[in-house]
XYZ file of C-alpha atoms in Angstrom:
593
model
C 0.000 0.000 0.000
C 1.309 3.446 -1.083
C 1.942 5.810 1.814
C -0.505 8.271 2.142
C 0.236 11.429 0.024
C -1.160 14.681 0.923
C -3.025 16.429 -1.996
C -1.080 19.393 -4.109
C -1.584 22.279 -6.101
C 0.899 21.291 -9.589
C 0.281 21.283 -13.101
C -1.340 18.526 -15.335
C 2.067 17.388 -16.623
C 3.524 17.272 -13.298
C 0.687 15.240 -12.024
C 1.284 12.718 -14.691
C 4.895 12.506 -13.530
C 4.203 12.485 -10.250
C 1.817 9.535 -11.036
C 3.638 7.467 -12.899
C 6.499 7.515 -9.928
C 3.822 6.647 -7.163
C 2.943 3.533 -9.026
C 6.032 2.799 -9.332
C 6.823 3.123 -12.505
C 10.627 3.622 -13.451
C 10.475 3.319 -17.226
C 8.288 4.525 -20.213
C 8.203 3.709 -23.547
C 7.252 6.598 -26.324
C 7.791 9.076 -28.815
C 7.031 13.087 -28.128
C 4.482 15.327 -30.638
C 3.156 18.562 -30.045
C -0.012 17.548 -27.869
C 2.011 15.838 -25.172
C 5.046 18.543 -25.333
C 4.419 19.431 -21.602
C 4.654 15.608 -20.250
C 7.869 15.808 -22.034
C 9.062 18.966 -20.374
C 8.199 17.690 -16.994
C 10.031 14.475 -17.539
C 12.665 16.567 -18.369
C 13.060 18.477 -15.140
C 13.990 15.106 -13.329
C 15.547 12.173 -12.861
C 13.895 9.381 -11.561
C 11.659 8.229 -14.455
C 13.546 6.604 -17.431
C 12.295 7.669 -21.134
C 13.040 4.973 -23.385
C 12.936 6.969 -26.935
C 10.909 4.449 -29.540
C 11.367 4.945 -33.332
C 7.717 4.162 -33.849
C 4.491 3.974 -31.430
C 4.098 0.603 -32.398
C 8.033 -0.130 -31.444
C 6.810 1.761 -28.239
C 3.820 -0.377 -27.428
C 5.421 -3.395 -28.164
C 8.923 -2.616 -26.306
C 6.467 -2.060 -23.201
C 4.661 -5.270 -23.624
C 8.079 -7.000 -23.828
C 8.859 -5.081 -20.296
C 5.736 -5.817 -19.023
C 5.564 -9.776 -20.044
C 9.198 -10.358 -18.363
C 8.457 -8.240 -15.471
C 5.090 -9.011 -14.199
C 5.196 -5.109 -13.853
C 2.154 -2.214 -15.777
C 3.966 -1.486 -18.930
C 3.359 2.392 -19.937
C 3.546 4.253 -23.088
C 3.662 7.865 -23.730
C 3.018 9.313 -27.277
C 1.210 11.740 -28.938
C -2.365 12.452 -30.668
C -3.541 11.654 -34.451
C -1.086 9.541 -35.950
C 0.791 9.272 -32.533
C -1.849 7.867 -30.970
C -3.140 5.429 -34.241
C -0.049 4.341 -35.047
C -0.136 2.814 -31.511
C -3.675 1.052 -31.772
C -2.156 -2.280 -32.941
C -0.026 -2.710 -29.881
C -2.538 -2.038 -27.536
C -4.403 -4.694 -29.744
C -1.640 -6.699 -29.523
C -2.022 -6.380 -25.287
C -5.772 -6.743 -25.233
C -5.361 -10.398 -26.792
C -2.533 -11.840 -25.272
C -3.604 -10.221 -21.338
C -0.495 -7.510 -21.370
C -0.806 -4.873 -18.505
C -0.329 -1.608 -20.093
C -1.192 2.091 -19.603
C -1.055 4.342 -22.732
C -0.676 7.581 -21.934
C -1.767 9.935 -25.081
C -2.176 13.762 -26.066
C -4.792 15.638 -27.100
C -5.616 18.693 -28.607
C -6.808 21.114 -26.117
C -10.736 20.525 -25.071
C -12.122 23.710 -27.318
C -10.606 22.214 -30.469
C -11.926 18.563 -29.962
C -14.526 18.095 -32.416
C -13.404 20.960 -35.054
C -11.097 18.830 -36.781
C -7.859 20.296 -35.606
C -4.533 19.773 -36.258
C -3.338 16.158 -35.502
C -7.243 15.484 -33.883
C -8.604 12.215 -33.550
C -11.075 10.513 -31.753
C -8.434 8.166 -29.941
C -11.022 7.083 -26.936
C -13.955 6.206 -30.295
C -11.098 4.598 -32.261
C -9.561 2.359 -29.112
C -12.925 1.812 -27.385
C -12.394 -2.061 -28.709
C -8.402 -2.053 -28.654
C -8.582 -1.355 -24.961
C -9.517 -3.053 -21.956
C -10.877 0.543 -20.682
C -10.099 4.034 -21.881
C -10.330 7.414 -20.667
C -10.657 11.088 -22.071
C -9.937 13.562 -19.021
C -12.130 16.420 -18.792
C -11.014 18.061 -15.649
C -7.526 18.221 -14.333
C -8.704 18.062 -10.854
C -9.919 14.165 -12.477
C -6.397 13.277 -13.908
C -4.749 11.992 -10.718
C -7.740 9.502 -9.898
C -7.933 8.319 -13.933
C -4.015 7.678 -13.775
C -4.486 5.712 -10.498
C -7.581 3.849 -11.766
C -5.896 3.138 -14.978
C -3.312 0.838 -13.194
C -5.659 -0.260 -11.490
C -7.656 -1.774 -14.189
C -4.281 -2.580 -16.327
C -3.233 -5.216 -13.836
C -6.649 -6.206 -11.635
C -8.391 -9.180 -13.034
C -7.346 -10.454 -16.561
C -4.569 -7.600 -17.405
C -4.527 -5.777 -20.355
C -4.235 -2.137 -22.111
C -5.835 0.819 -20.503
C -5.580 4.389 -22.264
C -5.743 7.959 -20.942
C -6.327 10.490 -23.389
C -5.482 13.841 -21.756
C -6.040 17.599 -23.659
C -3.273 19.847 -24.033
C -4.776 22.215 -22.139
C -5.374 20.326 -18.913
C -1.456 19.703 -19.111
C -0.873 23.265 -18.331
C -3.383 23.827 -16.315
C -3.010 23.508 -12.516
C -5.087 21.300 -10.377
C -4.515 18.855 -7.206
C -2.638 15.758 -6.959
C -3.993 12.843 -4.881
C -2.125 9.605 -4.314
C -2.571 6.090 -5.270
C -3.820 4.834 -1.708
C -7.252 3.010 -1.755
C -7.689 3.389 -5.412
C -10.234 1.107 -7.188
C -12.788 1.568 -9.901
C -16.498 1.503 -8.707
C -17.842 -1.046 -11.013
C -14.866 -2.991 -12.041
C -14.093 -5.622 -8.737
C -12.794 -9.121 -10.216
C -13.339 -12.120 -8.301
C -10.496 -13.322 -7.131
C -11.235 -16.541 -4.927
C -13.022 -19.383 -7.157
C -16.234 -20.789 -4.895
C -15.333 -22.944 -2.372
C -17.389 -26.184 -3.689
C -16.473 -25.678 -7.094
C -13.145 -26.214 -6.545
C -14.124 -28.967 -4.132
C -16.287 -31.015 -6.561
C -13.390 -29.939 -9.281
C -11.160 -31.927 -6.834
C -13.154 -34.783 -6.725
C -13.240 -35.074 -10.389
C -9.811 -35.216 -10.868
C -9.571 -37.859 -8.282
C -11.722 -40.000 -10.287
C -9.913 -39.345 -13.575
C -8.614 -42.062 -15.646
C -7.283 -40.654 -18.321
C -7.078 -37.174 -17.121
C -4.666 -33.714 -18.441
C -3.926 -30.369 -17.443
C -4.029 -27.840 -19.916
C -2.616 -24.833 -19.033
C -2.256 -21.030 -20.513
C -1.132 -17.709 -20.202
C -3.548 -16.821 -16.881
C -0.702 -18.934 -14.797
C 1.964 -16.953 -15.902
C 0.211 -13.366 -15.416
C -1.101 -14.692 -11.792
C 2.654 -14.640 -10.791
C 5.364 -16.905 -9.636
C 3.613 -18.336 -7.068
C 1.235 -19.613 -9.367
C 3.752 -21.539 -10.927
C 5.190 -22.889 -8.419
C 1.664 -24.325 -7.174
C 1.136 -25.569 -10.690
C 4.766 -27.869 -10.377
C 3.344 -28.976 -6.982
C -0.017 -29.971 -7.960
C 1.218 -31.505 -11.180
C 3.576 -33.429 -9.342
C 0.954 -34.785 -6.495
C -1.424 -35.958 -8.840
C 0.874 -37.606 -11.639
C -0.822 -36.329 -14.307
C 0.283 -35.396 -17.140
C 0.405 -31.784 -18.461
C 0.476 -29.456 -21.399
C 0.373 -25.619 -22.469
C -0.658 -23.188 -24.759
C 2.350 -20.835 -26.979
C 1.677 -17.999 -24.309
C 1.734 -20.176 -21.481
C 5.310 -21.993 -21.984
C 8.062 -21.756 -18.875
C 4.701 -22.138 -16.718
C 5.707 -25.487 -15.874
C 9.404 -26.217 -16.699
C 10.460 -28.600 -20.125
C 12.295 -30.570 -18.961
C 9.785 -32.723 -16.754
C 8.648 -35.801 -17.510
C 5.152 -35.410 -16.949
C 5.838 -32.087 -19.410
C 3.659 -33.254 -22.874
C 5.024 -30.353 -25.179
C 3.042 -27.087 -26.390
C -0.661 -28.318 -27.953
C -2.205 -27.079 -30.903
C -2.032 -26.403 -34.690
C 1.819 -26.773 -34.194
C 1.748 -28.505 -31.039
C 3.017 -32.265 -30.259
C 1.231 -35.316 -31.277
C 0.887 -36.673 -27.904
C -0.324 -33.559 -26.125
C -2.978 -32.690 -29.117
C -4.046 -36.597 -28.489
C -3.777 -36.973 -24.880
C -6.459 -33.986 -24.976
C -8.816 -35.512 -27.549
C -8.781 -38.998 -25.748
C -8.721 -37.656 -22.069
C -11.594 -37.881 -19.723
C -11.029 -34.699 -17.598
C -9.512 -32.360 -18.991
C -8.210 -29.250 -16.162
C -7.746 -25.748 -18.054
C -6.053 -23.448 -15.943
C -5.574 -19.823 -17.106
C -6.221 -20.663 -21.209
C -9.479 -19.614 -23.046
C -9.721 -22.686 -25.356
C -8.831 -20.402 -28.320
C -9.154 -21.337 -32.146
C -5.550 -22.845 -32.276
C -6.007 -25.169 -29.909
C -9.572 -26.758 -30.449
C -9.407 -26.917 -34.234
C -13.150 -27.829 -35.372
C -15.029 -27.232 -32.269
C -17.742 -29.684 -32.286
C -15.000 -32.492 -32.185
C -13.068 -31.088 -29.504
C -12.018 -33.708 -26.588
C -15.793 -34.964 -26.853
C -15.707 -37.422 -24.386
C -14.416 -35.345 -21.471
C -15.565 -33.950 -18.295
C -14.215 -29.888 -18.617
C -12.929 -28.325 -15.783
C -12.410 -24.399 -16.537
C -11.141 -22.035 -14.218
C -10.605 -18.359 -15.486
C -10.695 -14.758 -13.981
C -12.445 -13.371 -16.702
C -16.127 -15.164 -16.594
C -16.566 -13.682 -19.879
C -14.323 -16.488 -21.407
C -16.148 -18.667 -19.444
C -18.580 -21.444 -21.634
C -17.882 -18.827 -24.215
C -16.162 -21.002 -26.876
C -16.847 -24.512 -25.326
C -19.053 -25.575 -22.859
C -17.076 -26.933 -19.138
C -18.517 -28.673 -16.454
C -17.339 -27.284 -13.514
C -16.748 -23.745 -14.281
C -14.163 -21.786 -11.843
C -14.594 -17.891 -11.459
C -11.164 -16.785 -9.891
C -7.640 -15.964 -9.995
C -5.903 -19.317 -11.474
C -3.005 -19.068 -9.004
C -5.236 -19.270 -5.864
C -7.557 -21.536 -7.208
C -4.556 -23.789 -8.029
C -3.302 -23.296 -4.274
C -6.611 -24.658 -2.953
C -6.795 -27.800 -5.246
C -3.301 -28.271 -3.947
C -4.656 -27.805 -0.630
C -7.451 -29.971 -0.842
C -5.781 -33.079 -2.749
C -2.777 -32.996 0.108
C -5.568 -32.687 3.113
C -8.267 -35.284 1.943
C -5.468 -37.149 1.080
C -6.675 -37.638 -2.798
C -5.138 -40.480 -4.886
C -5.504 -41.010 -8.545
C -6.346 -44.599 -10.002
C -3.276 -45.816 -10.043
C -3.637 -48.785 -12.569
C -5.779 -46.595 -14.635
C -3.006 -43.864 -14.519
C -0.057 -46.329 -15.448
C -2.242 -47.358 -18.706
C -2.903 -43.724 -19.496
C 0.700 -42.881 -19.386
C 1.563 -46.115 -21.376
C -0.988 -44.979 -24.382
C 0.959 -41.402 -23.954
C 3.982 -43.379 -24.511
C 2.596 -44.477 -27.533
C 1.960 -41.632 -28.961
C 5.587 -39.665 -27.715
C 7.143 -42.910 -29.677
C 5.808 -40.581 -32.795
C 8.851 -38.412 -32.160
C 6.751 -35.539 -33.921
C 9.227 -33.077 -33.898
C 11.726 -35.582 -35.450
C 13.286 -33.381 -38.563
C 15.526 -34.466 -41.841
C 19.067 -32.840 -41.117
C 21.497 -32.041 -43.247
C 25.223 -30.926 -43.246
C 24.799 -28.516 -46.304
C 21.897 -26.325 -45.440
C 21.100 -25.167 -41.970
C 17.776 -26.606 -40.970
C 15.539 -24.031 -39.591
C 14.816 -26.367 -36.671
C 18.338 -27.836 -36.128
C 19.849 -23.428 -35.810
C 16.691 -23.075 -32.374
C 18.091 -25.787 -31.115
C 21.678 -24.781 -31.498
C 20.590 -21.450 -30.040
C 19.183 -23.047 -27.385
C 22.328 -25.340 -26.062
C 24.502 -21.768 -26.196
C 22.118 -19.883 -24.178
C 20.831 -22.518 -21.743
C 21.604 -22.179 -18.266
C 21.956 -18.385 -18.614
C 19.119 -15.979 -17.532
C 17.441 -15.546 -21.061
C 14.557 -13.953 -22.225
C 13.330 -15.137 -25.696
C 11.268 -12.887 -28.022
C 9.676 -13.461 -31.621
C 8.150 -12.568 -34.337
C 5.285 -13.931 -35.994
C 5.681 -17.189 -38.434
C 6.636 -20.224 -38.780
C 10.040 -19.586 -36.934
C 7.757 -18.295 -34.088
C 6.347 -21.996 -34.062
C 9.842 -23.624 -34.432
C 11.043 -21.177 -31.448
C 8.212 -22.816 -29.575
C 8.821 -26.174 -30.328
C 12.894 -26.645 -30.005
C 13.319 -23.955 -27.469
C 12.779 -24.990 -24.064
C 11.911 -23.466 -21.431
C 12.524 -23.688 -17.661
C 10.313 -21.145 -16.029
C 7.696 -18.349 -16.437
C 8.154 -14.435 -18.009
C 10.981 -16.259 -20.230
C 8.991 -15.955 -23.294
C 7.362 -13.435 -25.297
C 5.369 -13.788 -28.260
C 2.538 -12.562 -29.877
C 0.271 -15.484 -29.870
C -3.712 -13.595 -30.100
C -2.795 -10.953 -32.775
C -0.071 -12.665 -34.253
C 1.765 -9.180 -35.049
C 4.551 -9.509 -37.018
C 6.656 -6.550 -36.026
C 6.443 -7.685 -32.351
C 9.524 -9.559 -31.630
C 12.811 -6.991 -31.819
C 10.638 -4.202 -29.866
C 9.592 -6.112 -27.316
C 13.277 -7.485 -27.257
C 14.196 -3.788 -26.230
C 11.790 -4.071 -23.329
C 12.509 -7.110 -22.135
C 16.220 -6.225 -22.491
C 15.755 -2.414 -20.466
C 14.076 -4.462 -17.371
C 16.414 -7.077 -16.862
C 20.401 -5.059 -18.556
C 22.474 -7.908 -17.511
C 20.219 -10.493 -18.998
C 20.784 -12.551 -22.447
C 17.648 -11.114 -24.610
C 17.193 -12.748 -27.763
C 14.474 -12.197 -30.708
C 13.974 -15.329 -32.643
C 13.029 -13.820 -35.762
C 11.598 -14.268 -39.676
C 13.730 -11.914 -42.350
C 10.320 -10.908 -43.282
C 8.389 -10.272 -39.937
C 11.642 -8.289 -38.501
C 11.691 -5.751 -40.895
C 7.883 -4.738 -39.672
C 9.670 -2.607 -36.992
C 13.423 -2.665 -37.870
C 13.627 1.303 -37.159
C 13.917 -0.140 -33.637
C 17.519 -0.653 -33.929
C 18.309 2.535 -33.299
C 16.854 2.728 -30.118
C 18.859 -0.475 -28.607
C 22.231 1.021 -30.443
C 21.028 4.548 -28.802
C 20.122 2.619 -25.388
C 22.978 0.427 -25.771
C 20.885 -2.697 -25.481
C 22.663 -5.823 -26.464
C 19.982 -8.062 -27.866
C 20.514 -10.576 -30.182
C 18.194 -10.549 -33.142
C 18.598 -14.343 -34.245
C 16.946 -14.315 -38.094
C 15.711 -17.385 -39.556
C 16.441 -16.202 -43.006
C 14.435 -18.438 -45.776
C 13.960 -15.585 -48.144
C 10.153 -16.259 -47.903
C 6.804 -14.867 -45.479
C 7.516 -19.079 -44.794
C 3.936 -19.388 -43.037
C 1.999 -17.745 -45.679
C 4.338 -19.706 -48.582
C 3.235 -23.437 -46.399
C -0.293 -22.426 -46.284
C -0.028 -21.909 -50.078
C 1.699 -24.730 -50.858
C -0.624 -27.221 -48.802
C -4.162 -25.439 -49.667
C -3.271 -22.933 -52.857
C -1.913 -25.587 -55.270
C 1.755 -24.343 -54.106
C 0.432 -20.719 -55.729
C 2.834 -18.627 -54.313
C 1.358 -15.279 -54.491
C 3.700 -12.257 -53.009
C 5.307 -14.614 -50.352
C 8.781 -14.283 -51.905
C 10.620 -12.111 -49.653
C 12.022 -10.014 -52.874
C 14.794 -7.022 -52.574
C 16.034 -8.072 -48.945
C 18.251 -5.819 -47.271
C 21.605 -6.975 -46.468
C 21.432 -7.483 -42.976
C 25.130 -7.361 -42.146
C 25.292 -4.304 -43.929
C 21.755 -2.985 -42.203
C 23.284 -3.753 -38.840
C 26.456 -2.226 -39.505
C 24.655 0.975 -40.986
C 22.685 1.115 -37.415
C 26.048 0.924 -35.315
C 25.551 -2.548 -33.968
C 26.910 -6.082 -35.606
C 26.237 -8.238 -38.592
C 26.600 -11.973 -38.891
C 25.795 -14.178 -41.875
C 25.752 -17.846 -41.366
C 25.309 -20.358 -43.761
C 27.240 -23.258 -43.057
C 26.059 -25.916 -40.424
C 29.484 -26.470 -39.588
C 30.211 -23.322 -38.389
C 26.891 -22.354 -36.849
C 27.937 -23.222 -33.066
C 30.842 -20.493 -33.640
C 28.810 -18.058 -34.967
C 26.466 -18.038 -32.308
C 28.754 -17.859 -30.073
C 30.346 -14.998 -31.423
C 26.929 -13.271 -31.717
C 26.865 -13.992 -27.448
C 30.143 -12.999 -26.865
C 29.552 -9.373 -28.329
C 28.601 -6.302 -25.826
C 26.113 -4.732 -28.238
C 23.166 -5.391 -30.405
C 23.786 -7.935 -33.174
C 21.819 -8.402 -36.462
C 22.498 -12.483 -36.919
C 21.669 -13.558 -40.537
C 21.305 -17.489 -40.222
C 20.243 -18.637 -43.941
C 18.424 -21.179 -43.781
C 16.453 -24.053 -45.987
C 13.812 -21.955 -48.044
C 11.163 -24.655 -48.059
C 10.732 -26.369 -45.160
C 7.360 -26.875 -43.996
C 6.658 -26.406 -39.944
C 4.943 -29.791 -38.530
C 3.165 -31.149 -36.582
C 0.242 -29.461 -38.106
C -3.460 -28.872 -37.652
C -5.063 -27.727 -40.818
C -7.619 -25.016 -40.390
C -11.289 -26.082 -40.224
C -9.833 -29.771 -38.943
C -10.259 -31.842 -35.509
C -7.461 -31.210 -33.013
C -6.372 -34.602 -33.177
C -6.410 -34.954 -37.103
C -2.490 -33.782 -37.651
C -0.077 -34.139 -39.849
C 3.244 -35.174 -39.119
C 6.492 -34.430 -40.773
C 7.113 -38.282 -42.593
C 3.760 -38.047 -43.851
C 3.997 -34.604 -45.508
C 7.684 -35.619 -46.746
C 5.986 -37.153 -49.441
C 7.391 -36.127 -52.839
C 3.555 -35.130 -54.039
C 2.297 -32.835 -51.254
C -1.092 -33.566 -52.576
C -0.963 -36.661 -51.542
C -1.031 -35.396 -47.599
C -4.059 -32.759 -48.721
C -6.266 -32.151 -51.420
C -7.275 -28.942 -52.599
C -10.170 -28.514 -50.021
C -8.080 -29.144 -46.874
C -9.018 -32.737 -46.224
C -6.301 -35.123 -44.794
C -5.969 -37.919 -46.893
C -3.800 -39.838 -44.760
């Protein structure tokens, strides 16, 4: 609880300042513009509040989700109106679907001009009313201390995401009073925290008469907090069963386990995707069963009993219909099944158990994520893994893009615990990966931060380089260079009759050169032989490095889930070796083997 601050006379800038500071904020992401001059000149006249300078609002929304994801902290963003404030609706987006804390500070034109079409006007609260988890347009100065303090409020209570305040010009210069952050809550926004008592009870005694049972697991565990975690490993660990995640909620529960299934979904393992058609209770904890991982709804895990809890009851039955439904914060309600199973002294069927991990070993015998290598090309698969083995062991923070290496970063890159990873998994923005690099990078300096990245996706936002050079931020932007937009060229090939319209990455910078021209370092590998070296060399350097790693231009990312197909109807890497693609899927999408 903040100590309790006395109110005073100061101007709107200085409130915002004085604000940010009291909710302990110590960095901000943006870019200045004539309508939030005034912040700027406040920040100016001290030191306690770092300005990280963004070469884009995007970079800056995205470099604060990246702080935000690896912190557990409210990411904030400061930038201007009109374009300043539009050209940062896609991060905010990016937040809103992937449960990012942020608060997005923007300018206005002052209150008598709003309306009249003024110089760099918008409506920013019309055009963000659905990019944001709540917005605000401040009317009265005396208002703007309470709207900053709710606006954290919201950001991080319940199932996090973006809040904006939109604040005049004119109410920056003007003077009103400052009131601090103690007791601050929002009068109609309370989230349940605590799941009901004999939900989780009777959730309990489901799982204790599971046969074949799972855990599915999301991004909720990893936003509730390390503790969360923690209580996850525990309760995995009492009941033996097995578990899996979803892309935003890897490091949750660490790789290396054996109970550990792999990431499910359209590019998810074999035996997790299986183990959660063919289970009979499924336990989601903190995911929203989203379109990636229950491929054609109606044949979804059909013969399971659903467990669901969630803090948002709007995700709640919303896409498929659970049977014990769980209003609450996934880390507590996690800490009372723990509870529960260790004080009634809950056992699974053990017989059952040892059959259900024997079909599971049936399907891991798959290998799914087995890959052709080869000592000419670098396999796109084989360079994540190298990556990994160098960087393993260190405190690392991984960041991508959007594509298929996103999906091979996710498979071959493993990780140990949460706030490790960030990605944009909702959105899917490419441009994400090297901004969110530089936040990730700013909270944690003496980290290893490295953006796993697509030659096309990385160029989305590539102005960002000058902030790490200006920052001196050493991440390591790792590109997976196939010289194609490689998801959109697979899709094509396996449902466009290998019609590859405007997914050849043509006129490619070279990125040696490009890194070089922004004052950090360029390296081109191309040779398998002397990819452990180069990666090394890209570690070893104090600075931010630019790491071309050409790689084979075709290769298709598997396991796969075809759109508009069952979660369990995949198709593995042997099977789409075949020399005739066609004969994997026809034209329509239908599996033929």
């Amino acid at each position: 609880m903040a100590k309790k601050i006395a109110k005073q006379q100061m101007t709107g800038a200085e409130i915002v300042v004085r604000a940010l500071l009291d909710q302990g904020v110590d960095t901000i992401f943006g870019y200045p513009g004539g309508a939030v001059l005034p912040i700027y000149d406040a920040l100016f006249q001290q030191n306690e509040l770092q300005h990280i300078l963004a070469r884009h609002e995007q970079g800056a929304t995205h470099s604060a989700e990246g702080y935000a994801r690896s912190t557990g902290k409210v990411g904030v963003v400061l930038v201007t109106s009109g374009p300043g404030a539009t050209n940062a609706v896609t991060g905010m987006v990016d937040a809103l679907m992937d449960s990012i804390p942020l608060v997005v500070i923007t300018g206005q034109v002052p209150t008598h001009l709003i309306g009249t079409d003024a110089f760099q006007e918008c409506d920013t609260v019309g055009i963000t009313r659905a990019a944001t988890k709540h917005n605000y347009l401040v009317k009265d100065v005396n208002d703007l201390a309470r709207i900053l303090h709710e606006a954290f409020y919201v950001a991080r209570s319940g199932r996090p995401g973006p809040v904006l305040v939109d604040i005049p010009k004119d109410l920056q210069f003007a003077a009103g009073l400052y009131t601090g952050p103690e007791n601050v809550s929002h009068p109609t926004y309370q989230p349940r925290v605590k799941g009901d008592e004999d939900r989780i009870r009777a959730a309990v005694e489901l799982m204790a008469s599971a046969r074949k049972p799972v855990f599915y697991t999301g991004g909720g565990i990893i936003n509730s907090g390390p503790e969360a975690s923690e209580a996850l490993r525990e309760l995995v660990h009492a009941t033996g069963f097995p578990i899996t995640s979803t892309l935003m909620g890897l490091g949750a529960f660490p790789a290396s386990d054996k109970q550990w299934l792999g990431m499910l979904g359209m590019h998810g393992t074999y035996e997790a995707n299986h183990t959660m058609h063919d289970c009979d209770v499924m336990i989601c904890l903190g995911a929203r069963f989203d379109d990636r991982v229950t491929g054609r709804v109606d044949a979804f895990s059909p013969g399971s009993k659903k467990i669901h809890v969630d803090i948002d009851p709007s995700s709640i039955n919303k896409i498929i219909k659970v049977d014990i439904p769980i209003i609450g914060d996934v880390g507590n309600v996690i800490k009372e099944m723990l509870r529960l199973w260790k004080d009634e002294k809950k056992k699974a069927d053990k017989d059952a158990l040892k059959d259900w991990w024997k079909q599971i070993g049936r399907w891991r015998s798959r290998k799914s994520l087995n890959y052709t290598g080869s000592k000419n090309i670098i396999k796109p698969q084989y360079a994540v893994e190298r990556l990994y083995e160098a960087t393993k062991g260190r405190e690392t923070y991984v960041t991508t893009e959007v594509g298929q290496h996103q999906m091979w970063a996710a498979q071959y890159y493993h990780f140990e615990q949460p706030n490790r990873w960030m990605t944009s998994g909702g959105l899917g923005t490419m441009g994400y990966g090297l901004p969110a690099a530089i936040g990730a990078q700013v909270a944690h300096p003496d980290a290893l931060v490295c953006c796993i990245a697509g030659e096309a996706s990385v160029l989305m936002n590539m102005q960002e380089m000058s902030t790490a050079t200006q920052f001196r931020l050493p991440i390591k932007v790792f590109i997976l260079n196939n010289e194609y937009m490689g998801m959109v060229r697979q899709w094509q090939q396996l449902l466009h009759g290998a019609r590859y319209s405007q997914s050849y990455s043509e006129a490619l910078p070279d990125f040696v050169k490009l890194a070089e021209a922004y004052g950090g370092k360029g390296i081109r590998c191309e040779d398998p032989a002397e990819l452990d070296q180069k990666i090394q060399e890209m570690l070893d350097y104090d600075g931010p490095v630019l790491f071309d790693c050409r790689v084979e231009k075709v290769e298709n990312c598997f396991p796969m889930i075809p759109s508009g197909k069952a979660h369990n109807d995949m198709i593995l890497g042997d099977a789409a070796a075949a020399e005739d693609i066609g004969s994997v899927i026809s034209e329509e999408g239908k599996v033929l083997v």
